[in-house]
mmCIF file of C-alpha atoms in Angstrom:
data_model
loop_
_atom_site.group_PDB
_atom_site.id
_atom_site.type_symbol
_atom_site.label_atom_id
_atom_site.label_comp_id
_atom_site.label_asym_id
_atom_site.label_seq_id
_atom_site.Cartn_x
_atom_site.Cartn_y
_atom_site.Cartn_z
ATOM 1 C CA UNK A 7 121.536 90.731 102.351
ATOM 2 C CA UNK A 8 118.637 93.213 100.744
ATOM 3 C CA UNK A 9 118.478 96.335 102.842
ATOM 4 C CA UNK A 10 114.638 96.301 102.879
ATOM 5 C CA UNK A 11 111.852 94.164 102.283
ATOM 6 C CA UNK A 12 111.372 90.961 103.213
ATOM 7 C CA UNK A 13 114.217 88.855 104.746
ATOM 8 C CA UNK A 14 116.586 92.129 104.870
ATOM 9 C CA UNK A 15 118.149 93.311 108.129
ATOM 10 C CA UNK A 16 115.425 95.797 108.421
ATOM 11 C CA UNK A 17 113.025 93.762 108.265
ATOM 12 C CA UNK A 18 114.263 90.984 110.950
ATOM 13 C CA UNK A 19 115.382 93.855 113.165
ATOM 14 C CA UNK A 20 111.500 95.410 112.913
ATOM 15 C CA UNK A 21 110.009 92.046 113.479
ATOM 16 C CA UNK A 22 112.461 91.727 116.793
ATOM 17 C CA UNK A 23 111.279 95.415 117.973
ATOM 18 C CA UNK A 24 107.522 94.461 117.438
ATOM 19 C CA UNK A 25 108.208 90.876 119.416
ATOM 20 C CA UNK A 26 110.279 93.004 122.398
ATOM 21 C CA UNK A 27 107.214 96.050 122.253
ATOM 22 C CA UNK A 28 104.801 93.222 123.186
ATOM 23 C CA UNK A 29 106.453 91.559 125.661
ATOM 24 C CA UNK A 30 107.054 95.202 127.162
ATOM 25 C CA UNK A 31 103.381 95.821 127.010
ATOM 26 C CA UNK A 32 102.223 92.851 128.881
ATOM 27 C CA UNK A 33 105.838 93.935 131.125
ATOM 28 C CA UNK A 34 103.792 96.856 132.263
ATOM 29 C CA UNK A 35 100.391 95.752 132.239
ATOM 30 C CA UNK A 36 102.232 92.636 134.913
ATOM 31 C CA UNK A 37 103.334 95.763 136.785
ATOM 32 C CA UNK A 38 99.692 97.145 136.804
ATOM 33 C CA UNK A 39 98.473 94.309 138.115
ATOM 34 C CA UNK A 40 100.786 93.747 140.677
ATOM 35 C CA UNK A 41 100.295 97.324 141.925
ATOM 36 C CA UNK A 42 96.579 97.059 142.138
ATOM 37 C CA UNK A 43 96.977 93.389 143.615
ATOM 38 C CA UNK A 44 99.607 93.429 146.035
ATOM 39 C CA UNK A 45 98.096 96.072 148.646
ATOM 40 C CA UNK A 46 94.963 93.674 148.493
ATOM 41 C CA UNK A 47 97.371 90.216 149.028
ATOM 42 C CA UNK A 48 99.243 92.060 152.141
ATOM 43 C CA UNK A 49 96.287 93.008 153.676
ATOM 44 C CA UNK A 50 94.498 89.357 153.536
ATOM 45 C CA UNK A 51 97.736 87.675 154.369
ATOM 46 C CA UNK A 52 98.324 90.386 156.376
ATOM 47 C CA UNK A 53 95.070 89.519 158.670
ATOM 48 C CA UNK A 54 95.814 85.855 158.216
ATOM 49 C CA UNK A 55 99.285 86.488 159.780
ATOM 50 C CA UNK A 56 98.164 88.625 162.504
ATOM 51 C CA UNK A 57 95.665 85.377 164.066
ATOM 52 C CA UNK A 58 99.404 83.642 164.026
ATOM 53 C CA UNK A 59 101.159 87.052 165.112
ATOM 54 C CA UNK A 60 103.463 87.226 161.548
ATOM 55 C CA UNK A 61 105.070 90.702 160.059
ATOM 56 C CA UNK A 62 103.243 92.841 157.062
ATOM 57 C CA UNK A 63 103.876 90.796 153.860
ATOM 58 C CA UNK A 64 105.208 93.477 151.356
ATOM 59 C CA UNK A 65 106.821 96.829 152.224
ATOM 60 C CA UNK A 66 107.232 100.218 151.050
ATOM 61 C CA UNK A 67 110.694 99.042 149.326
ATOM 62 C CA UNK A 68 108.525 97.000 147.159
ATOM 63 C CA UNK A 69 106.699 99.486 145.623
ATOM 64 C CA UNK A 70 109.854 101.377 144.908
ATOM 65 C CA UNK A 71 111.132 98.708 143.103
ATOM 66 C CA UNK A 72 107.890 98.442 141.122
ATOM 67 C CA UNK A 73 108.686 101.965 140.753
ATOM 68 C CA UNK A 74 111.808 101.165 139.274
ATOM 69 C CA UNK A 75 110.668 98.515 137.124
ATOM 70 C CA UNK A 76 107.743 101.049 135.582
ATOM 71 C CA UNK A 77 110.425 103.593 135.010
ATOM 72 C CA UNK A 78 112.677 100.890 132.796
ATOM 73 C CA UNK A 79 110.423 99.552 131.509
ATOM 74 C CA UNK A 80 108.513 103.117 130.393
ATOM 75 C CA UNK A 81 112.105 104.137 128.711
ATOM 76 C CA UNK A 82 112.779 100.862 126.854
ATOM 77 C CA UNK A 83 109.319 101.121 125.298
ATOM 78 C CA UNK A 84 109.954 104.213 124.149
ATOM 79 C CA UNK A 85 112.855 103.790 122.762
ATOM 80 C CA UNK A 86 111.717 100.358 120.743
ATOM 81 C CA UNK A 87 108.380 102.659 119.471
ATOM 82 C CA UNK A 88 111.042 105.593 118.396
ATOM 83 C CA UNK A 89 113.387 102.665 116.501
ATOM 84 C CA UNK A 90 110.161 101.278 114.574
ATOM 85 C CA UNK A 91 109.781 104.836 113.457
ATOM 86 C CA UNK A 92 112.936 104.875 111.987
ATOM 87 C CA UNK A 93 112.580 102.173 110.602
ATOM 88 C CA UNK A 94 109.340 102.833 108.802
ATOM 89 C CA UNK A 95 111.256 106.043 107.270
ATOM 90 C CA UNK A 96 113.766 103.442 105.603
ATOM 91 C CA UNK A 97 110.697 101.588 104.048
ATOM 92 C CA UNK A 98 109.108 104.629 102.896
ATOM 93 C CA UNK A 99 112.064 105.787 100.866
ATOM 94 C CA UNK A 100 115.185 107.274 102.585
ATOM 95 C CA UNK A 101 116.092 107.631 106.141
ATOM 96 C CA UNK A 102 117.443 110.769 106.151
ATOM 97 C CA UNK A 103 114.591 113.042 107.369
ATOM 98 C CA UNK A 104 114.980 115.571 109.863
ATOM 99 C CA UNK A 105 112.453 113.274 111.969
ATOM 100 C CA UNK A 106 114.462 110.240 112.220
ATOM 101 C CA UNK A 107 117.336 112.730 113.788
ATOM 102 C CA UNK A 108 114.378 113.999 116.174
ATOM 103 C CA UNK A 109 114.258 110.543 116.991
ATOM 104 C CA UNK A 110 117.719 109.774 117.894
ATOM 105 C CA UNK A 111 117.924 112.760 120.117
ATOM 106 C CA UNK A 112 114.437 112.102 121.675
ATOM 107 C CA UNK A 113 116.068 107.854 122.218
ATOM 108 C CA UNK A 114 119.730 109.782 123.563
ATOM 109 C CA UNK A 115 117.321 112.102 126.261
ATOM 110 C CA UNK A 116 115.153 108.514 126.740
ATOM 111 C CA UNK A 117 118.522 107.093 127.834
ATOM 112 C CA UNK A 118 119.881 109.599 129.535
ATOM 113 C CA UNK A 119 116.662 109.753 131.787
ATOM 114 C CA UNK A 120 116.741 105.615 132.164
ATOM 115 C CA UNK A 121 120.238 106.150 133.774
ATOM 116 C CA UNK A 122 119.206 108.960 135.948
ATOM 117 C CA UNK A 123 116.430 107.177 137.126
ATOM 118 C CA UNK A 124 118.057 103.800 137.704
ATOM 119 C CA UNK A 125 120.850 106.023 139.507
ATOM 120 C CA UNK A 126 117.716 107.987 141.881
ATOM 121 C CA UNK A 127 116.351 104.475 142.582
ATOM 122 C CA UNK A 128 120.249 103.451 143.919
ATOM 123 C CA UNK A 129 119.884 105.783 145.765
ATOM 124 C CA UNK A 130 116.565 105.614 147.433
ATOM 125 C CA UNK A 131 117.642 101.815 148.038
ATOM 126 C CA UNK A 132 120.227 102.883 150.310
ATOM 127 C CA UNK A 133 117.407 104.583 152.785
ATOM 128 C CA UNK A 134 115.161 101.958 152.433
ATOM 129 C CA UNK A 135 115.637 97.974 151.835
ATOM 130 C CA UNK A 136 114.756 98.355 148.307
ATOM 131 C CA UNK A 137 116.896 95.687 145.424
ATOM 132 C CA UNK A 138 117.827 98.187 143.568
ATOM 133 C CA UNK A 139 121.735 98.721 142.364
ATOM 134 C CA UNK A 140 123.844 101.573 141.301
ATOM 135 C CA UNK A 141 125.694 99.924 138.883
ATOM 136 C CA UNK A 142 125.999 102.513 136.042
ATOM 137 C CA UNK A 143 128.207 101.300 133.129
ATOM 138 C CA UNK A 144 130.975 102.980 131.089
ATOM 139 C CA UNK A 145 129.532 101.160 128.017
ATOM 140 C CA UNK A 146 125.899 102.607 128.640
ATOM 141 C CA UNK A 147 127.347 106.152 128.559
ATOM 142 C CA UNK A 148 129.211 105.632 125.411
ATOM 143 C CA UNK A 149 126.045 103.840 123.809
ATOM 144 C CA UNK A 150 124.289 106.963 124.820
ATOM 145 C CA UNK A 151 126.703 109.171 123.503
ATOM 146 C CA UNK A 152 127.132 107.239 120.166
ATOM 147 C CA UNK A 153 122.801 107.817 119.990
ATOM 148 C CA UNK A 154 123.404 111.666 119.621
ATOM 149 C CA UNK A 155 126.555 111.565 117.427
ATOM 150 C CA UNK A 156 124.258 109.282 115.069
ATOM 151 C CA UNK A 157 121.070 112.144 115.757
ATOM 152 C CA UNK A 158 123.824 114.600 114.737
ATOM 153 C CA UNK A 159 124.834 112.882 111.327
ATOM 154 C CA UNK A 160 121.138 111.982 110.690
ATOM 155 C CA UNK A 161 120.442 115.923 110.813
ATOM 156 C CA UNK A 162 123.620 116.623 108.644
ATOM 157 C CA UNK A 163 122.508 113.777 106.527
ATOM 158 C CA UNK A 164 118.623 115.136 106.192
ATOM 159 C CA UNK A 165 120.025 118.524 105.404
ATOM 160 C CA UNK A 166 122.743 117.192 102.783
ATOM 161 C CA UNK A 167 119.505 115.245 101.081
ATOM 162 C CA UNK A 168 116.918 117.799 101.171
ATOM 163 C CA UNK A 169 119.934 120.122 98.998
ATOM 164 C CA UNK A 170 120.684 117.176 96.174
ATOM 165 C CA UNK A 171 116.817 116.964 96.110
ATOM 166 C CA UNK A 172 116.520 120.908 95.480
ATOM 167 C CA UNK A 173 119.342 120.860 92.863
ATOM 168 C CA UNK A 174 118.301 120.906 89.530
ATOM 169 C CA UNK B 22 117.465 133.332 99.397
ATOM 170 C CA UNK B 23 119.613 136.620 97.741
ATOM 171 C CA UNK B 24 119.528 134.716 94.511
ATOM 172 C CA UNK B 25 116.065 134.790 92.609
ATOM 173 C CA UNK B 26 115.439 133.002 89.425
ATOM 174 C CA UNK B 27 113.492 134.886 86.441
ATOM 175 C CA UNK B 28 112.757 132.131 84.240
ATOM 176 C CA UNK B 29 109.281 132.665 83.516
ATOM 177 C CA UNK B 30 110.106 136.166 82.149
ATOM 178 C CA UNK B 31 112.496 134.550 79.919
ATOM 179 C CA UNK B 32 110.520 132.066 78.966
ATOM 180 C CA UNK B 33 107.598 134.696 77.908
ATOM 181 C CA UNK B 34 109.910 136.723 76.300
ATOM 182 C CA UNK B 35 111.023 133.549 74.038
ATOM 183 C CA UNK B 36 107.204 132.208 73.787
ATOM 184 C CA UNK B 37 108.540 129.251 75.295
ATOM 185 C CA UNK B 38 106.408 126.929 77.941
ATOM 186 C CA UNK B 39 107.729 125.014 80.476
ATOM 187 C CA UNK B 40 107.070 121.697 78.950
ATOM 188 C CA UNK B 41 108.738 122.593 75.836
ATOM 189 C CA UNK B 42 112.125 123.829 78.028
ATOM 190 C CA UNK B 43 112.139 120.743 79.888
ATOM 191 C CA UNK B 44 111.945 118.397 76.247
ATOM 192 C CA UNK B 45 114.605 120.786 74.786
ATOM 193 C CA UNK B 46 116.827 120.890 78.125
ATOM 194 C CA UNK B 47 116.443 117.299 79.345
ATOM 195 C CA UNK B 48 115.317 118.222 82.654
ATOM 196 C CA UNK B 49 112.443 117.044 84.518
ATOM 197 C CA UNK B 50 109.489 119.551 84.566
ATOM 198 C CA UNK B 51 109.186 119.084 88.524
ATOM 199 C CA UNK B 52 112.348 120.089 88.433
ATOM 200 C CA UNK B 53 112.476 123.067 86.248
ATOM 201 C CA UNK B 54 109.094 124.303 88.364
ATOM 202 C CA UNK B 55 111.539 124.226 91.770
ATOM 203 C CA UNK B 56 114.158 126.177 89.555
ATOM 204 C CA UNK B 57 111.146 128.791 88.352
ATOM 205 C CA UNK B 58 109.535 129.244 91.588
ATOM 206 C CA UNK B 59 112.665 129.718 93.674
ATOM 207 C CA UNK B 60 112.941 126.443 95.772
ATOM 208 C CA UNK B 61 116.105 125.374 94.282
ATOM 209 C CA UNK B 62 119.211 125.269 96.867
ATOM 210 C CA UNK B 63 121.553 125.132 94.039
ATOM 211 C CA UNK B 64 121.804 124.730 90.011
ATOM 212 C CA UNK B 65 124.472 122.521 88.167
ATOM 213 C CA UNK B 66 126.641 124.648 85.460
ATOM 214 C CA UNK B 67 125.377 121.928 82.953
ATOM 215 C CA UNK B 68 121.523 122.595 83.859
ATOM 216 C CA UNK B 69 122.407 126.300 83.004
ATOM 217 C CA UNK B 70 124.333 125.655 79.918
ATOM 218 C CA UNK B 71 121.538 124.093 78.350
ATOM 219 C CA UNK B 72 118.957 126.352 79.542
ATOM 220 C CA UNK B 73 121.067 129.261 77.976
ATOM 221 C CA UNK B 74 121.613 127.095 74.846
ATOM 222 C CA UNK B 75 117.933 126.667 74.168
ATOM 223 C CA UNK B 76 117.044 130.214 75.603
ATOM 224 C CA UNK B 77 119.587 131.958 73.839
ATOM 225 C CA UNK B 78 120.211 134.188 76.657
ATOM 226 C CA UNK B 79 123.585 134.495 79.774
ATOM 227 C CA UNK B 80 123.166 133.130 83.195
ATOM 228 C CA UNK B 81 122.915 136.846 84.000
ATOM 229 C CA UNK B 82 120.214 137.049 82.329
ATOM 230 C CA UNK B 83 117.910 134.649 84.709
ATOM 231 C CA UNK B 84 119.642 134.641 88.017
ATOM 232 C CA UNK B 85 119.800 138.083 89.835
ATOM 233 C CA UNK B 86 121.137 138.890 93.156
ATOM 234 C CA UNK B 87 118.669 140.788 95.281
ATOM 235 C CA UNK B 88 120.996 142.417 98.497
ATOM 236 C CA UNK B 89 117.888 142.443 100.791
ATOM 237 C CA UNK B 90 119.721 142.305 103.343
ATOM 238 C CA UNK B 91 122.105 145.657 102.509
ATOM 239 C CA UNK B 92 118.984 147.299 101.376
ATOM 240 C CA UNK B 93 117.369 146.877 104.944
ATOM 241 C CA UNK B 94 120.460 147.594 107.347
ATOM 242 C CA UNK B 95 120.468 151.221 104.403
ATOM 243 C CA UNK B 96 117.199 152.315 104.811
ATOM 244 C CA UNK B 97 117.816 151.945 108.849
#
């Protein structure tokens, strides 16, 4: 398989980012539109349950799961938009540029955050009735960690290029 | 860097230009102009061996150490 260019790896796996970027656009812009919509919905169905003497419709553990989701769903499109950089850098020439180990570390921190976040939502679900779980993997910390050890040989690899390009 | 290139005195003192070096050597001129202006991390033995072939000179002769460093903690 060519390693760029069309039908290579690099080439499917930027087509697959693009494809996941959209669907994480419209993702959010779902979550914008349920934010804007859903105080609007309780408050109708709201009145139309009070003539029949019903509960409020949605509750403050709903917006804390939108909360969630916006959070997720911020860090995943990050992360895609940082792995379309890198691979733009392989079909401009060579990878190994100080900025594709920028970002690797800046996808690691991206991480990193996601988990923290998804563990303060846990969290916050146990005061309130919120759906959110604590259910932090092993594999997602060694994913994370394997991010920076590849930032780490990116920089060692930008450096080691940048010296056979300055010896003459 | 401690290690500074004098090529272009070299080259004057030879009435040599680049471009003619760079036939005579086999070297790129892009890459002889990173070697004369002091961008170059680091020179192969052959790249100097031919440069001192067609220059006539030692590879004292166009790389100097300059102890900036010494200099600076002496004066202090």
């Amino acid at each position: 398989m060519r390693a760029i260019g069309k039908g290579s790896l690099a080439s499917i796996l930027a087509m697959g980012l693009n494809i996941t970027r959209i669907i994480l656009w419209l993702g959010f812009v779902g979550l914008s539109v349920a934010l804007v919509v859903i105080p609007f919905a309780s408050i109708v169905y709201g009145m139309f349950q009070g003539f029949q003497g019903g509960g409020a419709l949605v509750e403050s553990a709903d917006y804390i799961e939108i909360a969630y989701q916006f959070a997720s769903f911020g860090v995943m499109l990050f992360v895609v938009t940082r792995l379309l950089e890198v691979l733009k850098t392989l079909r401009f020439g060579s990878p190994f540029v100080k900025e594709n180990a920028d970002h690797f570390r800046t996808v690691g921190y991206a991480l990193l955050i996601g988990e923290g976040a998804k563990i303060a939502f846990g969290l916050l679900s146990l005061i309130t009735s919120a759906d959110v779980e604590i259910n932090t993997q092993p594999i997602t910390w060694l994913a994370i960690i394997t991010v920076f050890v590849l930032a780490e040989v990116f920089h060692e690899g930008a450096r080691m290029k940048e010296e056979q390009d300055l010896t003459v | 860097m401690a290690i500074s290139v004098k090529l272009d005195r070299i080259l004057l003192d030879r009435g040599m230009s680049l471009t003619e070096l760079s036939e005579r050597v086999g070297v790129t001129i892009a890459n002889l102009s990173i070697l004369k202006t002091g961008k170059a991390k680091a020179i192969r033995f052959s790249t100097l061996e031919a440069i001192c072939h067609e220059l006539n000179c030692q590879p004292g002769d166009i790389l100097f150490f300059d102890d900036e460093d010494n200099a600076v903690k002496a004066a202090e």
